[in-house]
Amino acid sequence: MALPPYYQQVYEVTQSIPEGRVTTYGLIADYLSLGSARMVGWALKQSLRLGETALPAHRVVNSKGELSGRAAFATPTLMAELLVSEGVEVVDNRVQDFQARLWMPSEMY
DNA sequence: TCTTTGACGTACA
DNA sequence: GTGTACGCCAAAG
């Protein structure tokens, strides 16, 4: 069951996000030229549905630094807990110093 | 096939 | 900061 090509690329980028850093759907979408940030969200959600627990999807947030994907995890608080355990400050489902912790796909080399 | 929905983003009032 | 509108593309019904 070959997964759509962009799914795989989204997974690669997501797995390349350093611990304690975060990135956004729009950044990934733009980097992969998907043309739409929604595709990134779809791919990540599908991956969790497929059981790809090795995917650090909790490090992907929206452009405001909000944990909009928390609902897709086992519990609504799991995403925030994972980030906090990695050293990322999270208050009210929002990443503190979001801009400073932002990671860009072009950094992966 | 058409319509609705969705882990989004930008623009504007 | 809040609310509305539109664009974007894929999956589900």
Coordinates of C-alpha atoms (C1' of nucleotides) in Angstrom, one line a residue:
Chain A
M1 CA 0.0 0.0 0.0
A2 CA 2.3 2.7 -1.2
L3 CA 1.6 5.8 0.8
P4 CA 1.2 9.0 -1.2
P5 CA 4.7 10.5 -1.9
Y6 CA 4.0 13.7 0.0
Y7 CA 3.1 11.7 3.1
Q8 CA 6.5 10.2 3.2
Q9 CA 8.2 13.5 2.7
V10 CA 6.1 15.0 5.5
Y11 CA 7.3 12.1 7.8
E12 CA 10.9 12.7 6.9
V13 CA 10.8 16.4 7.7
T14 CA 8.8 15.7 10.9
Q15 CA 11.3 13.2 12.1
S16 CA 14.1 15.6 11.5
I17 CA 12.8 18.2 14.0
P18 CA 15.3 18.5 16.8
E19 CA 14.2 17.9 20.4
G20 CA 13.1 21.0 22.1
R21 CA 12.3 22.7 18.8
V22 CA 9.1 23.1 16.9
T23 CA 8.0 23.9 13.3
T24 CA 4.8 24.8 11.6
Y25 CA 2.5 23.2 9.0
G26 CA 2.9 26.1 6.6
L27 CA 6.7 25.9 6.8
I28 CA 6.7 22.2 5.9
A29 CA 4.1 22.7 3.2
D30 CA 6.1 25.4 1.7
Y31 CA 9.4 23.5 1.9
L32 CA 7.8 20.5 0.2
S33 CA 5.9 22.7 -2.2
L34 CA 2.6 21.0 -1.2
G35 CA 0.7 24.2 -1.9
S36 CA -1.4 23.8 1.1
A37 CA -0.7 23.5 4.8
R38 CA -3.7 21.3 5.3
M39 CA -2.0 18.4 3.6
V40 CA 0.6 18.4 6.3
G41 CA -2.1 18.1 9.0
W42 CA -3.8 15.4 7.0
A43 CA -0.6 13.4 6.6
L44 CA 0.3 13.6 10.3
K45 CA -3.1 12.7 11.4
Q46 CA -3.2 9.7 9.0
S47 CA 0.3 8.6 10.3
L48 CA -1.0 8.5 13.9
R49 CA -4.0 6.6 12.6
L50 CA -1.6 4.1 11.0
G51 CA 0.3 3.7 14.3
E52 CA 3.4 5.6 13.5
T53 CA 4.2 6.5 17.1
A54 CA 7.8 7.2 16.3
L55 CA 6.7 10.3 14.5
P56 CA 7.3 13.4 16.8
A57 CA 4.1 15.1 15.5
H58 CA 3.8 17.0 18.7
R59 CA 6.6 19.3 17.5
V60 CA 4.5 20.6 14.7
V61 CA 2.2 23.5 15.5
N62 CA 0.3 26.1 13.6
S63 CA 1.7 29.5 12.6
K64 CA 0.5 31.0 15.9
G65 CA 2.4 28.4 17.9
E66 CA -0.8 26.8 19.1
L67 CA -1.1 23.1 19.6
S68 CA -4.0 22.7 17.2
G69 CA -3.2 19.0 16.8
R70 CA -3.7 18.0 20.4
A71 CA -7.1 16.5 19.7
A72 CA -5.5 13.8 17.5
F73 CA -3.4 12.4 20.3
A74 CA -4.4 9.8 22.8
T75 CA -5.4 12.6 25.3
P76 CA -5.8 16.3 24.7
T77 CA -3.0 17.0 27.1
L78 CA -0.5 14.5 25.7
M79 CA 0.9 16.8 23.1
A80 CA 1.6 19.6 25.6
E81 CA 3.0 17.1 28.1
L82 CA 5.4 15.7 25.5
L83 CA 6.6 19.2 24.6
V84 CA 7.1 20.2 28.2
S85 CA 9.1 17.0 28.9
E86 CA 11.4 18.1 26.1
G87 CA 12.0 21.5 27.5
V88 CA 9.4 23.5 25.6
E89 CA 7.3 25.8 27.6
V90 CA 3.6 25.4 26.9
V91 CA 0.9 27.5 28.4
D92 CA -2.8 27.2 27.5
N93 CA -2.0 25.1 24.4
R94 CA 0.5 27.7 23.1
V95 CA 4.3 27.4 22.8
Q96 CA 6.1 30.2 24.7
D97 CA 8.9 31.9 22.9
F98 CA 7.5 30.2 19.8
Q99 CA 9.5 32.2 17.4
A100 CA 12.8 31.5 19.2
R101 CA 12.1 27.7 19.2
L102 CA 10.9 27.7 15.6
W103 CA 12.9 25.2 13.4
M104 CA 13.1 25.5 9.7
P105 CA 13.2 22.5 7.4
S106 CA 16.1 24.1 5.5
E107 CA 18.2 23.6 8.6
M108 CA 18.3 19.8 8.2
Y109 CA 21.1 19.5 5.6
Chain B
dT1 C1' -20.2 13.6 -8.9
dC2 C1' -21.2 16.9 -5.4
dT3 C1' -20.9 18.5 -0.7
dT4 C1' -18.8 18.9 3.7
dT5 C1' -15.1 18.7 6.7
dG6 C1' -10.4 19.3 8.3
dA7 C1' -3.8 19.0 13.3
dC8 C1' -3.8 25.6 8.0
dG9 C1' -2.6 30.4 6.5
dT10 C1' -3.1 35.1 5.1
dA11 C1' -5.7 39.3 4.6
dC12 C1' -8.8 42.6 6.3
dA13 C1' -12.3 45.2 9.2
Chain C
dG1 C1' -6.9 40.5 20.1
dT2 C1' -11.4 39.0 17.8
dG3 C1' -14.3 37.7 13.9
dT4 C1' -15.2 37.1 9.0
dA5 C1' -13.8 35.7 4.3
dC6 C1' -11.2 33.3 1.0
dG7 C1' -7.7 30.0 -0.9
dC8 C1' -5.8 25.7 -0.7
dC9 C1' -6.1 20.3 -1.6
dA10 C1' -7.4 15.5 0.1
dA11 C1' -10.5 12.2 2.2
dA12 C1' -15.1 10.7 3.7
dG13 C1' -20.1 10.3 3.1

